Amino acid sequence: EDLKKQGEAKASDPYSSDPERHPVLRINSKKPFNAEPPPEILTESYITPHVLFFKRNHLPVPQVDPASYRLQVEGLPRGALTLSLKDLKTRFPKHTVTATMQCAGNRRSDMNQVKEVKGLNWGISAIGNAKWSGARLRDVLLAAGFGPDVAKWARHVHFEGLDKDVTGSAYGTSIPINKAMNEDGDVLLAYEMNGEDIPADHGFPVRVVVPGVVGARNVKWLGRIVVSAEESSSHWQQHDYKGFSPGTDWSKVDHASSPAIQELPVQSAITVPADGAQIDRSDETLTVKGYAWSGGGREVVRVDVSLDGGKTWQVAQLRSGDKGQPDEPSPPPGRSWAWKLWELTAPLPPDADELEIICKAVDNSYNVQPDTIPPIWNLRGLLNNAWHRVKVKVTKD
Amino acid sequence: EDLKKQGEAKASDPYSSDPERHPVLRINSKKPFNAEPPPEILTESYITPHVLFFKRNHLPVPQVDPASYRLQVEGLPRGALTLSLKDLKTRFPKHTVTATMQCAGNRRSDMNQVKEVKGLNWGISAIGNAKWSGARLRDVLLAAGFGPDVAKWARHVHFEGLDKDVTGSAYGTSIPINKAMNEDGDVLLAYEMNGEDIPADHGFPVRVVVPGVVGARNVKWLGRIVVSAEESSSHWQQHDYKGFSPGTDWSKVDHASSPAIQELPVQSAITVPADGAQIDRSDETLTVKGYAWSGGGREVVRVDVSLDGGKTWQVAQLRSGDKGQPDEPSPPPGRSWAWKLWELTAPLPPDADELEIICKAVDNSYNVQPDTIPPIWNLRGLLNNAWHRVKVKVTKD
Ligand SMILES: [Mo]
Ligand SMILES: [Mo]
């Protein structure tokens, strides 16, 4: 009787079969589950372990049986192609890409402090870097019949997840065809994350990995791919994940006036020290750490750090690997998908009771981060890539 | 006797055969000739007439006889390919691209006001937009023997001009191979500008046009192309046209630490009204005009204008053609090489004696311009893409 009740309760809660999560995660929403790791742990490892990788779920985690899993590839003149997980693993070369993924809402909480925005209150850790392995989307589309005739009309590739809302409609979105078919685009139908099966929270058994592009297009629990002349008509493509002017409020927002976010702008943040931390005056030096990344395969080439609120700047050391380990090999130009971790150790400025520490990154197209948040404020709190600032107190012992 | 002397004087001055220039140009340097048009004229036309297009010469303009002109294509295993102008025009399809070109030093004068920099004192008009026609570099390299074997080792394409300094060494630079060979890269060996032979000041008979990439790589009076595993070792590739941190001065600059500028960051400027202009209080509205552009084929998707020093922002109207004419067709994603002209007409703010007008652009990777110049200041005064600000006085009649 009790067991039956429990069963019924579970059945009525679509989130009851969600996986276990690591207790260190900071939860922004339980159902759907959205959480991020503490910043100082995030930059401890160049490759983010999956348990620490931010979880951004729009809907309950679907339970997918790998044996009966089928991926539908549609929209091509030859008709639909149906692929099992085994097909994906055996019929196409396995390709591995180290790519950073970032939620469009990363650093929203700081934007929310300027003026209220709508959305999950992400800190600075809705970003992670992983090794993804799988079939190239390009190879799968070619096998499904993509050719010069299709290239004439095809403009977008739609992705649909197996995660569904109460009305049965699935999470969905699209990317431009040139990103999908470009030999250097590195778009994957990934079945491994960091050398293991993709975990349930990250899209088991197959997720799309679109390097250099906002997290929202990296559809998890992938069920269907459609080649199309049109962009996805989904809510998430047409009425969310777009940027607006700071003067645009909910009364006058016109979603058609703004393009769907794809590539993300240059970004960086300070993970150590934390905002509000106390530094001991007897320490002779201060070490500042963080991450830096840019969308579209652009490489971060410099991170400037200020210990005096932006008056003077020092150049941080960048690395593309774990501390004390050799860097990962440099990717070719335009395919720099992974973040850099950075660190600066500098003399503790004398006489200051408080320090405002700032970081800002530069990528290889020499784009930079804007100085302040208000001029990039937008009603959904997306795309916060203003300089990251933390204040610390310097105390006498 | 007098004529002879004049002849001798001319012969001893390598600049004596430089072409005539339009008197409206603002001259930054006579020898070599460097000049830009007045801002308010620049944005009168979507396609910049060649006489108004900024001239940025590093050396005297070489006089090239089109009949005996030869282009050398070297570095490929099959040996050198020599092409006449007629070969270029007849052996390869003619391809036309509308592309904006910008000098890395555009807007240097404003950076110079923050703290002195080294370089020509460009205003905001070292930028122009033209229709370029010619052979695709890709097609020429394929004809010269570029193939899969070459792709294994080739990393850069060098360009050498026919303009030479007193020691006989030519202007030279290079671009990455992926930009050169990408089908969507649109790199041209251009022999026409706006439908006519390329004028002497712009590279007659052939210049390289590298859309989305800094002016300095768009080599004029092209004499030699070399496919190489290495970047060009020229002064302009290795010891100039690089960005640095604001804390880097001439005593500690390490050119090897910074990548050569290729793609440029998002940019915009106000061409009307001019800084210091007087606005009549009896005017009910104020019209602000300007240009906006981004490197790397990224499209400008929004320009925000503030009439109150950045407190509030309004969205400007963008166009891709002349006023009152239909826009040019939208290019495919990643190939948006041309600028947008923009305009905002808004009520004149009441009660203000002075207005600080600001513009800032957003491109389709949602990169934005930084708020202020000091944090992007660099010793050569390059890459100034901070918000553009003009102050105007509002006077009572
Ligand atoms: Mo996201
Ligand atoms: Mo330049």
mmCIF file of N, CA and C in Angstrom, chain A residues 94-204:
data_model
loop_
_atom_site.group_PDB
_atom_site.id
_atom_site.type_symbol
_atom_site.label_atom_id
_atom_site.label_comp_id
_atom_site.label_asym_id
_atom_site.label_seq_id
_atom_site.Cartn_x
_atom_site.Cartn_y
_atom_site.Cartn_z
ATOM 1 N N LYS A 94 35.014 8.207 -35.096
ATOM 2 C CA LYS A 94 34.875 8.845 -33.785
ATOM 3 C C LYS A 94 35.812 10.044 -33.736
ATOM 4 N N HIS A 95 35.254 11.182 -33.389
ATOM 5 C CA HIS A 95 35.996 12.442 -33.415
ATOM 6 C C HIS A 95 35.929 13.043 -32.019
ATOM 7 N N THR A 96 37.061 13.551 -31.528
ATOM 8 C CA THR A 96 37.091 14.113 -30.172
ATOM 9 C C THR A 96 37.478 15.587 -30.221
ATOM 10 N N VAL A 97 36.732 16.395 -29.496
ATOM 11 C CA VAL A 97 36.959 17.836 -29.457
ATOM 12 C C VAL A 97 36.921 18.297 -28.004
ATOM 13 N N THR A 98 37.917 19.088 -27.605
ATOM 14 C CA THR A 98 37.837 19.738 -26.299
ATOM 15 C C THR A 98 37.140 21.073 -26.504
ATOM 16 N N ALA A 99 35.981 21.212 -25.883
ATOM 17 C CA ALA A 99 35.184 22.420 -26.121
ATOM 18 C C ALA A 99 34.571 22.914 -24.825
ATOM 19 N N THR A 100 34.593 24.226 -24.689
ATOM 20 C CA THR A 100 33.952 24.883 -23.560
ATOM 21 C C THR A 100 32.508 25.178 -23.921
ATOM 22 N N MET A 101 31.619 24.932 -22.973
ATOM 23 C CA MET A 101 30.214 25.244 -23.179
ATOM 24 C C MET A 101 29.807 26.263 -22.126
ATOM 25 N N GLN A 102 29.060 27.274 -22.572
ATOM 26 C CA GLN A 102 28.634 28.301 -21.626
ATOM 27 C C GLN A 102 27.150 28.578 -21.826
ATOM 28 N N CYS A 103 26.453 28.706 -20.714
ATOM 29 C CA CYS A 103 25.047 29.088 -20.737
ATOM 30 C C CYS A 103 24.958 30.578 -21.061
ATOM 31 N N ALA A 104 23.964 30.959 -21.877
ATOM 32 C CA ALA A 104 23.758 32.373 -22.212
ATOM 33 C C ALA A 104 23.485 33.201 -20.961
ATOM 34 N N GLY A 105 23.026 32.538 -19.890
ATOM 35 C CA GLY A 105 22.703 33.243 -18.647
ATOM 36 C C GLY A 105 23.842 33.280 -17.646
ATOM 37 N N ASN A 106 25.013 32.774 -18.030
ATOM 38 C CA ASN A 106 26.162 32.832 -17.111
ATOM 39 C C ASN A 106 26.370 34.284 -16.662
ATOM 40 N N ARG A 107 26.607 34.469 -15.391
ATOM 41 C CA ARG A 107 26.841 35.788 -14.785
ATOM 42 C C ARG A 107 25.584 36.667 -14.753
ATOM 43 N N ARG A 108 24.409 36.007 -14.883
ATOM 44 C CA ARG A 108 23.167 36.791 -14.824
ATOM 45 C C ARG A 108 22.983 37.480 -13.474
ATOM 46 N N SER A 109 23.401 36.849 -12.382
ATOM 47 C CA SER A 109 23.132 37.431 -11.054
ATOM 48 C C SER A 109 23.712 38.837 -10.931
ATOM 49 N N ASP A 110 24.876 39.075 -11.553
ATOM 50 C CA ASP A 110 25.443 40.426 -11.517
ATOM 51 C C ASP A 110 24.619 41.409 -12.346
ATOM 52 N N MET A 111 24.049 40.930 -13.432
ATOM 53 C CA MET A 111 23.202 41.809 -14.252
ATOM 54 C C MET A 111 21.900 42.115 -13.519
ATOM 55 N N ASN A 112 21.430 41.122 -12.790
ATOM 56 C CA ASN A 112 20.200 41.273 -12.011
ATOM 57 C C ASN A 112 20.340 42.346 -10.927
ATOM 58 N N GLN A 113 21.556 42.540 -10.446
ATOM 59 C CA GLN A 113 21.802 43.548 -9.410
ATOM 60 C C GLN A 113 21.690 44.966 -9.968
ATOM 61 N N VAL A 114 21.955 45.109 -11.249
ATOM 62 C CA VAL A 114 21.842 46.428 -11.881
ATOM 63 C C VAL A 114 20.373 46.808 -11.999
ATOM 64 N N LYS A 115 19.574 45.871 -12.442
ATOM 65 C CA LYS A 115 18.132 46.078 -12.593
ATOM 66 C C LYS A 115 17.551 44.689 -12.827
ATOM 67 N N GLU A 116 16.391 44.435 -12.275
ATOM 68 C CA GLU A 116 15.871 43.073 -12.282
ATOM 69 C C GLU A 116 15.705 42.504 -13.694
ATOM 70 N N VAL A 117 16.119 41.249 -13.851
ATOM 71 C CA VAL A 117 15.944 40.538 -15.119
ATOM 72 C C VAL A 117 15.192 39.244 -14.842
ATOM 73 N N LYS A 118 14.729 38.618 -15.907
ATOM 74 C CA LYS A 118 13.957 37.387 -15.784
ATOM 75 C C LYS A 118 14.870 36.208 -16.114
ATOM 76 N N GLY A 119 14.999 35.264 -15.175
ATOM 77 C CA GLY A 119 15.799 34.087 -15.488
ATOM 78 C C GLY A 119 16.461 33.512 -14.250
ATOM 79 N N LEU A 120 17.045 32.354 -14.403
ATOM 80 C CA LEU A 120 17.746 31.686 -13.302
ATOM 81 C C LEU A 120 18.922 32.540 -12.855
ATOM 82 N N ASN A 121 19.158 32.530 -11.565
ATOM 83 C CA ASN A 121 20.137 33.447 -11.003
ATOM 84 C C ASN A 121 21.566 32.880 -11.031
ATOM 85 N N TRP A 122 22.083 32.634 -12.234
ATOM 86 C CA TRP A 122 23.413 32.042 -12.377
ATOM 87 C C TRP A 122 24.503 32.951 -11.823
ATOM 88 N N GLY A 123 25.473 32.341 -11.155
ATOM 89 C CA GLY A 123 26.704 33.024 -10.795
ATOM 90 C C GLY A 123 27.660 33.001 -11.984
ATOM 91 N N ILE A 124 28.963 32.776 -11.704
ATOM 92 C CA ILE A 124 29.954 32.833 -12.787
ATOM 93 C C ILE A 124 30.383 31.446 -13.267
ATOM 94 N N SER A 125 29.661 30.396 -12.801
ATOM 95 C CA SER A 125 30.127 29.035 -13.114
ATOM 96 C C SER A 125 29.199 28.249 -14.026
ATOM 97 N N ALA A 126 28.353 28.959 -14.786
ATOM 98 C CA ALA A 126 27.525 28.271 -15.781
ATOM 99 C C ALA A 126 28.337 28.109 -17.061
ATOM 100 N N ILE A 127 29.510 27.522 -16.881
ATOM 101 C CA ILE A 127 30.478 27.308 -17.962
ATOM 102 C C ILE A 127 31.338 26.117 -17.568
ATOM 103 N N GLY A 128 31.763 25.341 -18.540
ATOM 104 C CA GLY A 128 32.623 24.193 -18.244
ATOM 105 C C GLY A 128 33.338 23.779 -19.513
ATOM 106 N N ASN A 129 34.394 22.993 -19.331
ATOM 107 C CA ASN A 129 35.228 22.587 -20.456
ATOM 108 C C ASN A 129 35.370 21.069 -20.432
ATOM 109 N N ALA A 130 34.985 20.399 -21.528
ATOM 110 C CA ALA A 130 35.035 18.928 -21.521
ATOM 111 C C ALA A 130 35.578 18.400 -22.838
ATOM 112 N N LYS A 131 35.992 17.131 -22.792
ATOM 113 C CA LYS A 131 36.383 16.421 -24.015
ATOM 114 C C LYS A 131 35.153 15.645 -24.485
ATOM 115 N N TRP A 132 34.666 16.000 -25.641
ATOM 116 C CA TRP A 132 33.468 15.377 -26.196
ATOM 117 C C TRP A 132 33.860 14.475 -27.358
ATOM 118 N N SER A 133 33.309 13.264 -27.406
ATOM 119 C CA SER A 133 33.600 12.367 -28.531
ATOM 120 C C SER A 133 32.306 11.874 -29.149
ATOM 121 N N GLY A 134 32.340 11.745 -30.467
ATOM 122 C CA GLY A 134 31.161 11.241 -31.152
ATOM 123 C C GLY A 134 31.345 11.297 -32.650
ATOM 124 N N ALA A 135 30.232 11.147 -33.376
ATOM 125 C CA ALA A 135 30.255 11.258 -34.828
ATOM 126 C C ALA A 135 30.141 12.731 -35.198
ATOM 127 N N ARG A 136 30.785 13.108 -36.294
ATOM 128 C CA ARG A 136 30.601 14.474 -36.775
ATOM 129 C C ARG A 136 29.208 14.592 -37.389
ATOM 130 N N LEU A 137 28.508 15.673 -37.044
ATOM 131 C CA LEU A 137 27.195 15.922 -37.662
ATOM 132 C C LEU A 137 27.333 15.954 -39.181
ATOM 133 N N ARG A 138 28.411 16.570 -39.659
ATOM 134 C CA ARG A 138 28.661 16.653 -41.106
ATOM 135 C C ARG A 138 28.671 15.274 -41.762
ATOM 136 N N ASP A 139 29.366 14.339 -41.136
ATOM 137 C CA ASP A 139 29.443 12.981 -41.692
ATOM 138 C C ASP A 139 28.062 12.327 -41.722
ATOM 139 N N VAL A 140 27.291 12.536 -40.667
ATOM 140 C CA VAL A 140 25.957 11.933 -40.593
ATOM 141 C C VAL A 140 25.035 12.551 -41.658
ATOM 142 N N LEU A 141 25.107 13.875 -41.822
ATOM 143 C CA LEU A 141 24.262 14.514 -42.841
ATOM 144 C C LEU A 141 24.667 14.076 -44.248
ATOM 145 N N LEU A 142 25.971 13.918 -44.481
ATOM 146 C CA LEU A 142 26.408 13.427 -45.798
ATOM 147 C C LEU A 142 25.875 12.015 -46.038
ATOM 148 N N ALA A 143 25.930 11.179 -45.001
ATOM 149 C CA ALA A 143 25.418 9.809 -45.131
ATOM 150 C C ALA A 143 23.906 9.801 -45.362
ATOM 151 N N ALA A 144 23.238 10.840 -44.854
ATOM 152 C CA ALA A 144 21.783 10.910 -44.996
ATOM 153 C C ALA A 144 21.371 11.517 -46.335
ATOM 154 N N GLY A 145 22.364 11.913 -47.143
ATOM 155 C CA GLY A 145 22.038 12.399 -48.488
ATOM 156 C C GLY A 145 22.269 13.873 -48.720
ATOM 157 N N PHE A 146 22.950 14.553 -47.784
ATOM 158 C CA PHE A 146 23.258 15.963 -48.011
ATOM 159 C C PHE A 146 24.246 16.070 -49.174
ATOM 160 N N GLY A 147 23.924 16.878 -50.151
ATOM 161 C CA GLY A 147 24.809 17.059 -51.305
ATOM 162 C C GLY A 147 24.593 18.433 -51.900
ATOM 163 N N PRO A 148 25.204 18.711 -53.063
ATOM 164 C CA PRO A 148 25.119 20.046 -53.677
ATOM 165 C C PRO A 148 23.679 20.527 -53.901
ATOM 166 N N ASP A 149 22.773 19.591 -54.249
ATOM 167 C CA ASP A 149 21.381 19.996 -54.463
ATOM 168 C C ASP A 149 20.738 20.480 -53.166
ATOM 169 N N VAL A 150 21.042 19.776 -52.100
ATOM 170 C CA VAL A 150 20.502 20.177 -50.799
ATOM 171 C C VAL A 150 21.111 21.508 -50.366
ATOM 172 N N ALA A 151 22.403 21.673 -50.647
ATOM 173 C CA ALA A 151 23.100 22.900 -50.245
ATOM 174 C C ALA A 151 22.422 24.140 -50.828
ATOM 175 N N LYS A 152 21.744 23.950 -51.977
ATOM 176 C CA LYS A 152 21.084 25.100 -52.620
ATOM 177 C C LYS A 152 19.960 25.687 -51.774
ATOM 178 N N TRP A 153 19.262 24.833 -51.029
ATOM 179 C CA TRP A 153 18.115 25.364 -50.263
ATOM 180 C C TRP A 153 18.281 25.244 -48.748
ATOM 181 N N ALA A 154 19.147 24.364 -48.287
ATOM 182 C CA ALA A 154 19.260 24.129 -46.842
ATOM 183 C C ALA A 154 19.960 25.300 -46.168
ATOM 184 N N ARG A 155 19.393 25.811 -45.092
ATOM 185 C CA ARG A 155 19.985 26.958 -44.386
ATOM 186 C C ARG A 155 20.173 26.698 -42.889
ATOM 187 N N HIS A 156 19.449 25.720 -42.356
ATOM 188 C CA HIS A 156 19.489 25.489 -40.904
ATOM 189 C C HIS A 156 19.393 23.997 -40.613
ATOM 190 N N VAL A 157 19.925 23.608 -39.463
ATOM 191 C CA VAL A 157 19.731 22.237 -38.986
ATOM 192 C C VAL A 157 19.046 22.316 -37.629
ATOM 193 N N HIS A 158 17.882 21.668 -37.537
ATOM 194 C CA HIS A 158 17.100 21.672 -36.288
ATOM 195 C C HIS A 158 17.480 20.462 -35.434
ATOM 196 N N PHE A 159 17.459 20.676 -34.144
ATOM 197 C CA PHE A 159 17.690 19.579 -33.195
ATOM 198 C C PHE A 159 16.507 19.515 -32.243
ATOM 199 N N GLU A 160 16.037 18.298 -31.981
ATOM 200 C CA GLU A 160 14.943 18.133 -31.041
ATOM 201 C C GLU A 160 15.368 17.147 -29.976
ATOM 202 N N GLY A 161 15.136 17.499 -28.723
ATOM 203 C CA GLY A 161 15.487 16.606 -27.624
ATOM 204 C C GLY A 161 14.392 15.594 -27.349
ATOM 205 N N LEU A 162 14.707 14.615 -26.507
ATOM 206 C CA LEU A 162 13.697 13.655 -26.052
ATOM 207 C C LEU A 162 13.070 14.130 -24.743
ATOM 208 N N ASP A 163 13.508 15.295 -24.263
ATOM 209 C CA ASP A 163 12.903 15.874 -23.049
ATOM 210 C C ASP A 163 11.649 16.637 -23.463
ATOM 211 N N LYS A 164 10.559 16.320 -22.801
ATOM 212 C CA LYS A 164 9.264 16.878 -23.224
ATOM 213 C C LYS A 164 8.552 17.566 -22.070
ATOM 214 N N ASP A 165 7.802 18.619 -22.408
ATOM 215 C CA ASP A 165 6.995 19.277 -21.373
ATOM 216 C C ASP A 165 5.662 18.543 -21.216
ATOM 217 N N VAL A 166 4.791 19.030 -20.328
ATOM 218 C CA VAL A 166 3.540 18.313 -20.034
ATOM 219 C C VAL A 166 2.628 18.175 -21.247
ATOM 220 N N THR A 167 2.783 19.075 -22.205
ATOM 221 C CA THR A 167 1.964 18.962 -23.419
ATOM 222 C C THR A 167 2.586 18.012 -24.428
ATOM 223 N N GLY A 168 3.755 17.453 -24.081
ATOM 224 C CA GLY A 168 4.415 16.520 -24.994
ATOM 225 C C GLY A 168 5.304 17.196 -26.015
ATOM 226 N N SER A 169 5.508 18.505 -25.870
ATOM 227 C CA SER A 169 6.375 19.160 -26.861
ATOM 228 C C SER A 169 7.815 19.198 -26.342
ATOM 229 N N ALA A 170 8.743 18.926 -27.255
ATOM 230 C CA ALA A 170 10.144 18.692 -26.905
ATOM 231 C C ALA A 170 10.961 19.971 -26.944
ATOM 232 N N TYR A 171 12.069 19.986 -26.205
ATOM 233 C CA TYR A 171 13.036 21.078 -26.342
ATOM 234 C C TYR A 171 13.593 21.040 -27.762
ATOM 235 N N GLY A 172 13.724 22.205 -28.386
ATOM 236 C CA GLY A 172 14.230 22.228 -29.757
ATOM 237 C C GLY A 172 14.868 23.552 -30.084
ATOM 238 N N THR A 173 15.710 23.525 -31.104
ATOM 239 C CA THR A 173 16.451 24.716 -31.507
ATOM 240 C C THR A 173 17.117 24.434 -32.857
ATOM 241 N N SER A 174 17.857 25.395 -33.400
ATOM 242 C CA SER A 174 18.575 25.133 -34.657
ATOM 243 C C SER A 174 19.868 25.928 -34.738
ATOM 244 N N ILE A 175 20.741 25.496 -35.647
ATOM 245 C CA ILE A 175 21.991 26.212 -35.942
ATOM 246 C C ILE A 175 22.064 26.442 -37.457
ATOM 247 N N PRO A 176 22.847 27.431 -37.904
ATOM 248 C CA PRO A 176 22.977 27.660 -39.347
ATOM 249 C C PRO A 176 23.689 26.492 -40.040
ATOM 250 N N ILE A 177 23.312 26.248 -41.276
ATOM 251 C CA ILE A 177 23.842 25.099 -42.021
ATOM 252 C C ILE A 177 25.358 25.189 -42.198
ATOM 253 N N ASN A 178 25.895 26.409 -42.355
ATOM 254 C CA ASN A 178 27.343 26.509 -42.605
ATOM 255 C C ASN A 178 28.143 26.043 -41.390
ATOM 256 N N LYS A 179 27.624 26.273 -40.180
ATOM 257 C CA LYS A 179 28.298 25.742 -38.991
ATOM 258 C C LYS A 179 28.232 24.207 -38.985
ATOM 259 N N ALA A 180 27.081 23.675 -39.396
ATOM 260 C CA ALA A 180 26.892 22.217 -39.373
ATOM 261 C C ALA A 180 27.771 21.504 -40.399
ATOM 262 N N MET A 181 27.897 22.066 -41.600
ATOM 263 C CA MET A 181 28.576 21.361 -42.691
ATOM 264 C C MET A 181 30.048 21.735 -42.853
ATOM 265 N N ASN A 182 30.469 22.846 -42.247
ATOM 266 C CA ASN A 182 31.862 23.276 -42.356
ATOM 267 C C ASN A 182 32.810 22.192 -41.824
ATOM 268 N N GLU A 183 33.806 21.836 -42.614
ATOM 269 C CA GLU A 183 34.765 20.806 -42.173
ATOM 270 C C GLU A 183 35.485 21.223 -40.899
ATOM 271 N N ASP A 184 35.594 22.541 -40.694
ATOM 272 C CA ASP A 184 36.269 23.048 -39.499
ATOM 273 C C ASP A 184 35.290 23.430 -38.385
ATOM 274 N N GLY A 185 34.009 23.100 -38.564
ATOM 275 C CA GLY A 185 32.998 23.486 -37.577
ATOM 276 C C GLY A 185 32.991 22.594 -36.346
ATOM 277 N N ASP A 186 33.424 21.314 -36.542
ATOM 278 C CA ASP A 186 33.573 20.366 -35.428
ATOM 279 C C ASP A 186 32.289 20.113 -34.643
ATOM 280 N N VAL A 187 31.135 20.207 -35.309
ATOM 281 C CA VAL A 187 29.873 19.895 -34.619
ATOM 282 C C VAL A 187 29.746 18.380 -34.466
ATOM 283 N N LEU A 188 29.509 17.937 -33.248
ATOM 284 C CA LEU A 188 29.471 16.507 -32.935
ATOM 285 C C LEU A 188 28.084 16.047 -32.504
ATOM 286 N N LEU A 189 27.782 14.790 -32.832
ATOM 287 C CA LEU A 189 26.712 14.061 -32.156
ATOM 288 C C LEU A 189 27.461 13.211 -31.131
ATOM 289 N N ALA A 190 27.604 13.766 -29.934
ATOM 290 C CA ALA A 190 28.534 13.209 -28.954
ATOM 291 C C ALA A 190 27.872 12.120 -28.117
ATOM 292 N N TYR A 191 28.593 11.006 -27.957
ATOM 293 C CA TYR A 191 28.118 9.950 -27.067
ATOM 294 C C TYR A 191 29.072 9.732 -25.891
ATOM 295 N N GLU A 192 30.159 10.509 -25.851
ATOM 296 C CA GLU A 192 31.067 10.437 -24.705
ATOM 297 C C GLU A 192 31.411 11.840 -24.214
ATOM 298 N N MET A 193 31.540 11.948 -22.905
ATOM 299 C CA MET A 193 31.996 13.189 -22.264
ATOM 300 C C MET A 193 33.173 12.783 -21.379
ATOM 301 N N ASN A 194 34.320 13.368 -21.613
ATOM 302 C CA ASN A 194 35.531 13.046 -20.839
ATOM 303 C C ASN A 194 35.826 11.544 -20.825
ATOM 304 N N GLY A 195 35.628 10.898 -21.972
ATOM 305 C CA GLY A 195 36.011 9.503 -22.129
ATOM 306 C C GLY A 195 35.034 8.481 -21.587
ATOM 307 N N GLU A 196 33.869 8.941 -21.105
ATOM 308 C CA GLU A 196 32.847 7.997 -20.624
ATOM 309 C C GLU A 196 31.525 8.277 -21.318
ATOM 310 N N ASP A 197 30.599 7.319 -21.227
ATOM 311 C CA ASP A 197 29.252 7.575 -21.745
ATOM 312 C C ASP A 197 28.756 8.916 -21.216
ATOM 313 N N ILE A 198 28.097 9.666 -22.053
ATOM 314 C CA ILE A 198 27.540 10.949 -21.582
ATOM 315 C C ILE A 198 26.593 10.689 -20.421
ATOM 316 N N PRO A 199 26.783 11.362 -19.293
ATOM 317 C CA PRO A 199 25.883 11.139 -18.149
ATOM 318 C C PRO A 199 24.459 11.639 -18.435
ATOM 319 N N ALA A 200 23.507 11.115 -17.682
ATOM 320 C CA ALA A 200 22.087 11.439 -17.878
ATOM 321 C C ALA A 200 21.859 12.949 -17.901
ATOM 322 N N ASP A 201 22.471 13.685 -16.967
ATOM 323 C CA ASP A 201 22.238 15.130 -16.891
ATOM 324 C C ASP A 201 22.802 15.884 -18.092
ATOM 325 N N HIS A 202 23.705 15.248 -18.825
ATOM 326 C CA HIS A 202 24.337 15.937 -19.950
ATOM 327 C C HIS A 202 23.896 15.393 -21.298
ATOM 328 N N GLY A 203 22.851 14.501 -21.293
ATOM 329 C CA GLY A 203 22.229 14.159 -22.564
ATOM 330 C C GLY A 203 22.273 12.708 -22.991
ATOM 331 N N PHE A 204 22.532 11.776 -22.061
ATOM 332 C CA PHE A 204 22.627 10.362 -22.431
ATOM 333 C C PHE A 204 21.441 9.929 -23.275
#
